[in-house]
Amino acid sequence: MSWIFGAATIETILFVWVFGVEKAWDEIHRGADMRVPRIYKFIIKYVTPLFLISIFGMWFWQEWWPIILMKNVTAQNKPFVFAARAGLLLIFLTLVFLVSSAWKKRRKAMENLR
């Protein structure tokens, strides 16, 4: 269940740091029956991400090497795990290439508008 800390960390950072703390605070209060105390603004912005990153970091520190080396994977499953990792890497690299080319096209289109 270690993935839940990673998902919660990403969601918290996106909600508060990317979306913006003021917009997030307005969204929290939209449709709420009671006002959330202002101290939670600080807790949501600083304490929660720090806490989740520390939990995720400690898990990573303790478990990353056995996972990378596939210590808990049986010999018959290692090719499948390796293939899954290679497939995920290929998907990631494809997405990086597509985003990069889209940014270049957008930059070129913006320059043509000027």
mmCIF file of C-alpha atoms in Angstrom:
data_model
loop_
_atom_site.group_PDB
_atom_site.id
_atom_site.type_symbol
_atom_site.label_atom_id
_atom_site.label_comp_id
_atom_site.label_asym_id
_atom_site.label_seq_id
_atom_site.Cartn_x
_atom_site.Cartn_y
_atom_site.Cartn_z
ATOM 1 C CA MET A 1 0.000 0.000 0.000
ATOM 2 C CA SER A 2 2.998 2.280 -0.304
ATOM 3 C CA TRP A 3 1.612 3.733 -3.542
ATOM 4 C CA ILE A 4 -1.082 5.571 -1.571
ATOM 5 C CA PHE A 5 1.502 7.892 0.000
ATOM 6 C CA GLY A 6 2.904 8.735 -3.411
ATOM 7 C CA ALA A 7 -0.567 9.437 -4.796
ATOM 8 C CA ALA A 8 -1.504 11.546 -1.765
ATOM 9 C CA THR A 9 1.742 13.502 -2.025
ATOM 10 C CA ILE A 10 1.223 14.249 -5.706
ATOM 11 C CA GLU A 11 -2.413 15.210 -5.132
ATOM 12 C CA THR A 12 -1.560 17.507 -2.225
ATOM 13 C CA ILE A 13 1.236 19.244 -4.107
ATOM 14 C CA LEU A 14 -0.910 19.699 -7.210
ATOM 15 C CA PHE A 15 -3.908 20.951 -5.230
ATOM 16 C CA VAL A 16 -2.103 23.464 -3.040
ATOM 17 C CA TRP A 17 1.096 24.429 -4.862
ATOM 18 C CA VAL A 18 0.036 24.221 -8.516
ATOM 19 C CA PHE A 19 -3.660 25.100 -8.177
ATOM 20 C CA GLY A 20 -2.773 27.789 -5.649
ATOM 21 C CA VAL A 21 -3.463 27.999 -1.952
ATOM 22 C CA GLU A 22 -6.077 30.749 -2.280
ATOM 23 C CA LYS A 23 -8.015 28.921 -4.999
ATOM 24 C CA ALA A 24 -7.699 25.704 -3.001
ATOM 25 C CA TRP A 25 -8.988 27.451 0.111
ATOM 26 C CA ASP A 26 -11.963 28.839 -1.834
ATOM 27 C CA GLU A 27 -12.644 25.371 -3.254
ATOM 28 C CA ILE A 28 -12.572 23.832 0.227
ATOM 29 C CA HIS A 29 -15.209 26.304 1.401
ATOM 30 C CA ARG A 30 -17.433 26.038 -1.665
ATOM 31 C CA GLY A 31 -20.620 24.327 -0.546
ATOM 32 C CA ALA A 32 -19.305 23.750 2.973
ATOM 33 C CA ASP A 33 -21.672 23.977 5.908
ATOM 34 C CA MET A 34 -18.985 25.351 8.208
ATOM 35 C CA ARG A 35 -15.814 27.364 7.844
ATOM 36 C CA VAL A 36 -12.497 25.578 8.194
ATOM 37 C CA PRO A 37 -10.164 27.325 10.674
ATOM 38 C CA ARG A 38 -7.354 29.326 9.072
ATOM 39 C CA ILE A 39 -4.640 27.227 10.743
ATOM 40 C CA TYR A 40 -5.507 24.444 8.296
ATOM 41 C CA LYS A 41 -4.347 26.642 5.425
ATOM 42 C CA PHE A 42 -0.817 26.437 6.850
ATOM 43 C CA ILE A 43 -1.202 22.733 7.639
ATOM 44 C CA ILE A 44 -2.434 21.898 4.135
ATOM 45 C CA LYS A 45 0.273 23.984 2.466
ATOM 46 C CA TYR A 46 3.336 23.034 4.506
ATOM 47 C CA VAL A 47 2.787 20.291 7.088
ATOM 48 C CA THR A 48 0.869 17.773 4.971
ATOM 49 C CA PRO A 49 3.309 17.698 2.018
ATOM 50 C CA LEU A 50 6.303 17.570 4.380
ATOM 51 C CA PHE A 51 4.749 14.708 6.352
ATOM 52 C CA LEU A 52 3.837 12.726 3.233
ATOM 53 C CA ILE A 53 7.222 13.326 1.594
ATOM 54 C CA SER A 54 8.983 12.168 4.765
ATOM 55 C CA ILE A 55 6.899 8.954 4.904
ATOM 56 C CA PHE A 56 7.460 8.328 1.202
ATOM 57 C CA GLY A 57 11.165 9.130 1.563
ATOM 58 C CA MET A 58 11.635 6.747 4.484
ATOM 59 C CA TRP A 59 9.868 3.963 2.603
ATOM 60 C CA PHE A 60 12.011 4.684 -0.444
ATOM 61 C CA TRP A 61 15.181 4.691 1.670
ATOM 62 C CA GLN A 62 14.367 1.291 3.170
ATOM 63 C CA GLU A 63 12.833 -0.517 0.210
ATOM 64 C CA TRP A 64 14.214 0.861 -3.061
ATOM 65 C CA TRP A 65 17.226 -1.425 -3.464
ATOM 66 C CA PRO A 66 15.357 -4.759 -3.017
ATOM 67 C CA ILE A 67 12.664 -3.547 -5.403
ATOM 68 C CA ILE A 68 15.164 -2.430 -8.059
ATOM 69 C CA LEU A 69 17.023 -5.747 -7.831
ATOM 70 C CA MET A 70 13.750 -7.734 -7.762
ATOM 71 C CA LYS A 71 14.767 -9.574 -4.578
ATOM 72 C CA ASN A 72 11.189 -10.604 -3.719
ATOM 73 C CA VAL A 73 10.298 -11.715 -7.262
ATOM 74 C CA THR A 74 10.451 -15.380 -8.190
ATOM 75 C CA ALA A 75 12.791 -16.411 -10.994
ATOM 76 C CA GLN A 76 9.923 -17.332 -13.302
ATOM 77 C CA ASN A 77 8.317 -13.892 -12.902
ATOM 78 C CA LYS A 78 11.468 -11.792 -13.398
ATOM 79 C CA PRO A 79 11.141 -11.608 -17.217
ATOM 80 C CA PHE A 80 7.577 -10.309 -16.852
ATOM 81 C CA VAL A 81 8.583 -7.712 -14.277
ATOM 82 C CA PHE A 82 11.475 -6.613 -16.490
ATOM 83 C CA ALA A 83 9.165 -6.427 -19.530
ATOM 84 C CA ALA A 84 6.650 -4.368 -17.548
ATOM 85 C CA ARG A 85 9.391 -1.977 -16.463
ATOM 86 C CA ALA A 86 10.682 -1.693 -20.025
ATOM 87 C CA GLY A 87 7.143 -1.049 -21.288
ATOM 88 C CA LEU A 88 6.562 1.674 -18.715
ATOM 89 C CA LEU A 89 9.887 3.269 -19.612
ATOM 90 C CA LEU A 90 8.963 3.167 -23.301
ATOM 91 C CA ILE A 91 5.579 4.778 -22.597
ATOM 92 C CA PHE A 92 7.256 7.473 -20.488
ATOM 93 C CA LEU A 93 9.840 8.248 -23.169
ATOM 94 C CA THR A 94 7.112 8.375 -25.824
ATOM 95 C CA LEU A 95 5.123 10.853 -23.730
ATOM 96 C CA VAL A 96 8.236 12.979 -23.175
ATOM 97 C CA PHE A 97 8.846 13.040 -26.927
ATOM 98 C CA LEU A 98 5.214 13.944 -27.694
ATOM 99 C CA VAL A 99 5.111 16.738 -25.117
ATOM 100 C CA SER A 100 8.442 18.095 -26.334
ATOM 101 C CA SER A 101 7.296 18.161 -29.947
ATOM 102 C CA ALA A 102 3.986 19.780 -28.951
ATOM 103 C CA TRP A 103 5.856 22.496 -27.047
ATOM 104 C CA LYS A 104 8.090 23.139 -30.047
ATOM 105 C CA LYS A 105 5.072 23.406 -32.366
ATOM 106 C CA ARG A 106 3.307 25.713 -29.944
ATOM 107 C CA ARG A 107 6.384 27.915 -29.570
ATOM 108 C CA LYS A 108 6.713 28.103 -33.353
ATOM 109 C CA ALA A 109 3.009 28.977 -33.713
ATOM 110 C CA MET A 110 3.308 31.698 -31.064
ATOM 111 C CA GLU A 111 6.316 33.183 -32.856
ATOM 112 C CA ASN A 112 4.381 33.241 -36.134
ATOM 113 C CA LEU A 113 1.549 35.187 -34.459
ATOM 114 C CA ARG A 114 3.889 37.987 -33.419
#
